[in-house]
Coordinates of C-alpha atoms in Angstrom, one line a residue:
Chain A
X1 CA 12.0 18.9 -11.7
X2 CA 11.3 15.2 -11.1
X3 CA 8.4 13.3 -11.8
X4 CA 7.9 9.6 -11.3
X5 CA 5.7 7.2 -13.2
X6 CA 3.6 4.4 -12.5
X7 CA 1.4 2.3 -14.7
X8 CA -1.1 0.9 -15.3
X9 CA -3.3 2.3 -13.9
X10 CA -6.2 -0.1 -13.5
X11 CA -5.1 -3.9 -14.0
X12 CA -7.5 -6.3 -13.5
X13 CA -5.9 -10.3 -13.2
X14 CA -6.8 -13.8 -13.2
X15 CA -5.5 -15.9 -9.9
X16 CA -2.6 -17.5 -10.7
X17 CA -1.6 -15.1 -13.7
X18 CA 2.1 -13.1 -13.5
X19 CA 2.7 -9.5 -12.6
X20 CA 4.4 -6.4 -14.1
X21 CA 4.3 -3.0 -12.5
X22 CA 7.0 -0.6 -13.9
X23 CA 8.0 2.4 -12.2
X24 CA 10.6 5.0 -13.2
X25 CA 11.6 8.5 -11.3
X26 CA 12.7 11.1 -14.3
X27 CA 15.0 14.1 -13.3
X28 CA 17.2 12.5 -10.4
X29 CA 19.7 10.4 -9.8
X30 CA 20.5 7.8 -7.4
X31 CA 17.0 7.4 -5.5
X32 CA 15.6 5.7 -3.0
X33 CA 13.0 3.1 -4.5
X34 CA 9.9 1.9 -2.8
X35 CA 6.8 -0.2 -3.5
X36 CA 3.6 0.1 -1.1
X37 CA 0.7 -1.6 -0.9
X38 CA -2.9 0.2 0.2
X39 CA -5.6 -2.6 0.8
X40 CA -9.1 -1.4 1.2
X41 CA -9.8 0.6 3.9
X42 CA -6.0 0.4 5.4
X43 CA -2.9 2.2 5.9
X44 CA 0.2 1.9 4.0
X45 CA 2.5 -1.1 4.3
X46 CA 5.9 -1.2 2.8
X47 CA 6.8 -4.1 0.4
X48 CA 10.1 -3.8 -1.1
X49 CA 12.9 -0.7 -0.9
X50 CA 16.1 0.0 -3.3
X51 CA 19.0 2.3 -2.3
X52 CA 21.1 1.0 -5.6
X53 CA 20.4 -0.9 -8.4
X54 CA 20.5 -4.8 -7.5
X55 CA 20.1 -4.1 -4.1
X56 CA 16.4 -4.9 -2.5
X57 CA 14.9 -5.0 0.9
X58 CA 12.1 -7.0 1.4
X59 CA 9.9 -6.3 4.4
X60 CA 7.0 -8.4 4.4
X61 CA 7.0 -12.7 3.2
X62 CA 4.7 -12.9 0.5
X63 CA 3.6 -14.1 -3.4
X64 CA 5.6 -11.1 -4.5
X65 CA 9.3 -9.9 -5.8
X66 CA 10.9 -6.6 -6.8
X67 CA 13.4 -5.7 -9.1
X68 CA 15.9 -2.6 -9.9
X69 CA 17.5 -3.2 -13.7
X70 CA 18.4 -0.1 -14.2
X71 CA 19.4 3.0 -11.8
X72 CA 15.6 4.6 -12.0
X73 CA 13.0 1.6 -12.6
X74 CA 11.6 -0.2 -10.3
X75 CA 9.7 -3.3 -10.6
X76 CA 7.1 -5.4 -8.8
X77 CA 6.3 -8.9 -10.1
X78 CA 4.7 -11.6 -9.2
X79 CA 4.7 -15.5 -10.8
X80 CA 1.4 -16.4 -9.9
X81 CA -1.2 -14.1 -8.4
X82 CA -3.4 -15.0 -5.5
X83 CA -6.6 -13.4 -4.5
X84 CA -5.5 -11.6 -1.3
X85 CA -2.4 -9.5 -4.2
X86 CA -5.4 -7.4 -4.8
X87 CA -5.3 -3.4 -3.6
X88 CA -3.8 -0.2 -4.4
X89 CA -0.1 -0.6 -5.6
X90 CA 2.2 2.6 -4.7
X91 CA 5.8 3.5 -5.7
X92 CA 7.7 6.0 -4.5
X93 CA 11.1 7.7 -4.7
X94 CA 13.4 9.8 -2.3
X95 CA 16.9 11.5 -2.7
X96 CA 17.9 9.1 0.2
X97 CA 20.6 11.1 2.5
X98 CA 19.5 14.1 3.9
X99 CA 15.8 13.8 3.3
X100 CA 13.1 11.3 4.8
X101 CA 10.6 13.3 2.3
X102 CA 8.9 10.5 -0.2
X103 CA 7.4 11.3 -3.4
X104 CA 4.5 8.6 -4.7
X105 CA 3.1 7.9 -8.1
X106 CA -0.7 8.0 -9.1
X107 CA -0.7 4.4 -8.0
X108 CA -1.7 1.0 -9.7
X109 CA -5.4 -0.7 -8.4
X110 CA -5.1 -3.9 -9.1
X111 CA -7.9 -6.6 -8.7
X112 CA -7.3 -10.3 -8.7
X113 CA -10.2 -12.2 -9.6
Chain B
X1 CA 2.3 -4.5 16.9
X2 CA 1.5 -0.8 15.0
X3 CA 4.4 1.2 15.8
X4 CA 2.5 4.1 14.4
X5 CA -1.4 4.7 15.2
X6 CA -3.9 6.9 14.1
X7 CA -6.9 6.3 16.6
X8 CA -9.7 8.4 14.7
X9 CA -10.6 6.6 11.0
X10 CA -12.5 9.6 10.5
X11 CA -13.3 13.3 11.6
X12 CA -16.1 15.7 10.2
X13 CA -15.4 19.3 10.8
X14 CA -17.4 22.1 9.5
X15 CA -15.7 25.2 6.8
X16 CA -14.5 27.4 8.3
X17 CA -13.5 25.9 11.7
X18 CA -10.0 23.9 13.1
X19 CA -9.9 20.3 11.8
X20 CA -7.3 18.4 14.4
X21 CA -5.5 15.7 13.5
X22 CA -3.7 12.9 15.7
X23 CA -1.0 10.2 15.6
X24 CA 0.6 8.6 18.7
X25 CA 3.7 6.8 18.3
X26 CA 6.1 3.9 20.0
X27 CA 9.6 4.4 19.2
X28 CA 11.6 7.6 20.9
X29 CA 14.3 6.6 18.5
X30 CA 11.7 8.3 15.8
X31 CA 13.0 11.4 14.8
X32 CA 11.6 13.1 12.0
X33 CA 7.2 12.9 11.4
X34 CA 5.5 13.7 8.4
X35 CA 1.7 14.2 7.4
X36 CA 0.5 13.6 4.2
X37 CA -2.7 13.8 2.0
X38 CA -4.6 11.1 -0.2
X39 CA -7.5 11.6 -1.9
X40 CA -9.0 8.8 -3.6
X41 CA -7.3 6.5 -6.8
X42 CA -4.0 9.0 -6.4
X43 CA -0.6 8.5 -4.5
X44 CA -0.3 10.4 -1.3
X45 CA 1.2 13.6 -1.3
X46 CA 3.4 15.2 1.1
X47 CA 1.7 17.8 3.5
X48 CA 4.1 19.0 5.9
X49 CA 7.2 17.7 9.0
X50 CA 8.7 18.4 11.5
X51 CA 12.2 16.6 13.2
X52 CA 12.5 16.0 16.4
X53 CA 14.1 19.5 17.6
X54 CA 11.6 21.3 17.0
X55 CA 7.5 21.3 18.4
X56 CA 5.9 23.0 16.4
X57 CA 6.5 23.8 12.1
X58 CA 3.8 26.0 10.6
X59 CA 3.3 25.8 6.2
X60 CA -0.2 28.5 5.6
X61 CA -2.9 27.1 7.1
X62 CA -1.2 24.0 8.5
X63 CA 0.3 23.2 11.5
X64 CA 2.5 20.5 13.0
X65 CA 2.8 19.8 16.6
X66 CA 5.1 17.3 18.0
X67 CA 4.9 16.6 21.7
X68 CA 8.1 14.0 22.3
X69 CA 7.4 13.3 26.1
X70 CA 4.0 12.2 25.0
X71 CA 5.3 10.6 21.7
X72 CA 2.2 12.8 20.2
X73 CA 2.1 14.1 17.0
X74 CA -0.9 16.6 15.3
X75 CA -2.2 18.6 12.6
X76 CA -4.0 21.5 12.3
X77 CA -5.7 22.5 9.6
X78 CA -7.8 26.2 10.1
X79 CA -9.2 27.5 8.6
X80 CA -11.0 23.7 7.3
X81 CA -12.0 23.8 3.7
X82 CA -13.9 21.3 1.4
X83 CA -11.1 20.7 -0.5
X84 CA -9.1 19.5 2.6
X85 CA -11.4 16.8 2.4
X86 CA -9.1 14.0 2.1
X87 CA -7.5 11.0 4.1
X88 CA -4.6 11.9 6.2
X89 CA -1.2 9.6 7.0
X90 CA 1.0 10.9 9.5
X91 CA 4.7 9.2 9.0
X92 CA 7.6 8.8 11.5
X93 CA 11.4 8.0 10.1
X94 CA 14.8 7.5 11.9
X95 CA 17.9 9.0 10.9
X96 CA 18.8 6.3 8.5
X97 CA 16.2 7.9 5.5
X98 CA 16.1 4.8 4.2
X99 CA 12.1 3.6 5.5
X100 CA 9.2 5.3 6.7
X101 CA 6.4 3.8 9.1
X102 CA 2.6 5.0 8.2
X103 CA -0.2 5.5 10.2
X104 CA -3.8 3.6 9.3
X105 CA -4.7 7.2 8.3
X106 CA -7.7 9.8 9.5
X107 CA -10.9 10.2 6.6
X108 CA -10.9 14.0 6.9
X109 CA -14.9 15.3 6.3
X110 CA -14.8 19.4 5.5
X111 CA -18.8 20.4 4.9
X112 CA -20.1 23.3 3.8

């Protein structure tokens, strides 16, 4: 079965300090990629999705990037944090044809202070 | 310009009774909606869909409606129970499976 992994869970940054979150989808190949951002008391917006490694969509300007190194890892970084980067960091996968089905990790809450 | 909306932030519905969910959409081009469930600190997780060739998909005690003329989508949940108690995101996606659009989400109250 698959599972996909997020962490940390809790991360709690100084403005202006870099970002890692790591995410990796076990037990498929191939997957769509996605990073979503949850502030407080909001919906979900879309940051950044992958259909292939190397190949990233962003859909919102902002103080963040995303990469894909390898085939099931997906990465959202950021050089210098900024107050308004805090919230509730999602990542998700999905087979990509034939299914608009998403699967999201625990999530990352991450405060910028 | 919210291409998806969820007007209610919150509902409270007693055990026991229907708790009715609703998401109103833009685009007729939409054509597959999804519901999904987020309780607090933890990644949403998928609920139920429907595409667009079908009104109505039923999964136990929940129940998707889509009405396409009206660009209306809702869930029912019945028999309500405290562990539906939960925030609720209704999705749309286009045939290209690539991106889905979420709603703000509905704060769903189940009481005793």
């Amino acid at each position: 079965s698959q599972t996909i992994h997020q962490w940390p869970a809790t991360l709690v940054q100084p403005v202006g300090s870099p970002l890692s979150l790591e995410c990796t989808v076990e037990g498929t190949s191939n997957p769509n990629l996605y990073w979503y951002r949850q502030a407080a008391g909001r919906g979900l917006q879309l940051l950044f999705y992958s259909v292939g490694i190397g190949q990233i969509s962003s859909e919102v300007p902002q103080n963040l990037s995303a990469s894909r190194p390898q085939d099931r890892q997906f990465i959202l970084s950021s050089k210098k944090l900024l107050l308004s980067d805090s919230g509730f960091y999602l990542c998700a996968w999905s087979p990509g044809q034939g299914s608009h089905i998403q699967y999201f990790g625990a999530g990352t809450r991450l405060s910028v202070l | 310009d919210q291409q998806v909306k969820q007007n209610s932030p919150s509902l409270s519905v007693q055990e026991g009774r229907i708790s009715i969910l609703n998401c109103d959409y833009t685009n007729s081009m939409f054509d597959y909606f999804l519901w999904y469930k987020k309780y607090p600190a933890e990644g949403p997780t998928f609920l139920i869909s429907i595409s667009s060739i079908k009104d109505k998909n039923e999964d136990g005690r929940f129940t998707v409606f889509l009405n396409k003329s009206a660009k209306h989508l809702s869930l029912h949940i019945v028999p309500s129970q405290p562990g539906d108690s939960a925030v609720y995101f209704c999705a749309v996606g286009t045939g290209g499976y690539n991106k889905l659009i979420f709603g703000a989400g509905t704060r769903l109250a189940v009481h005793p």
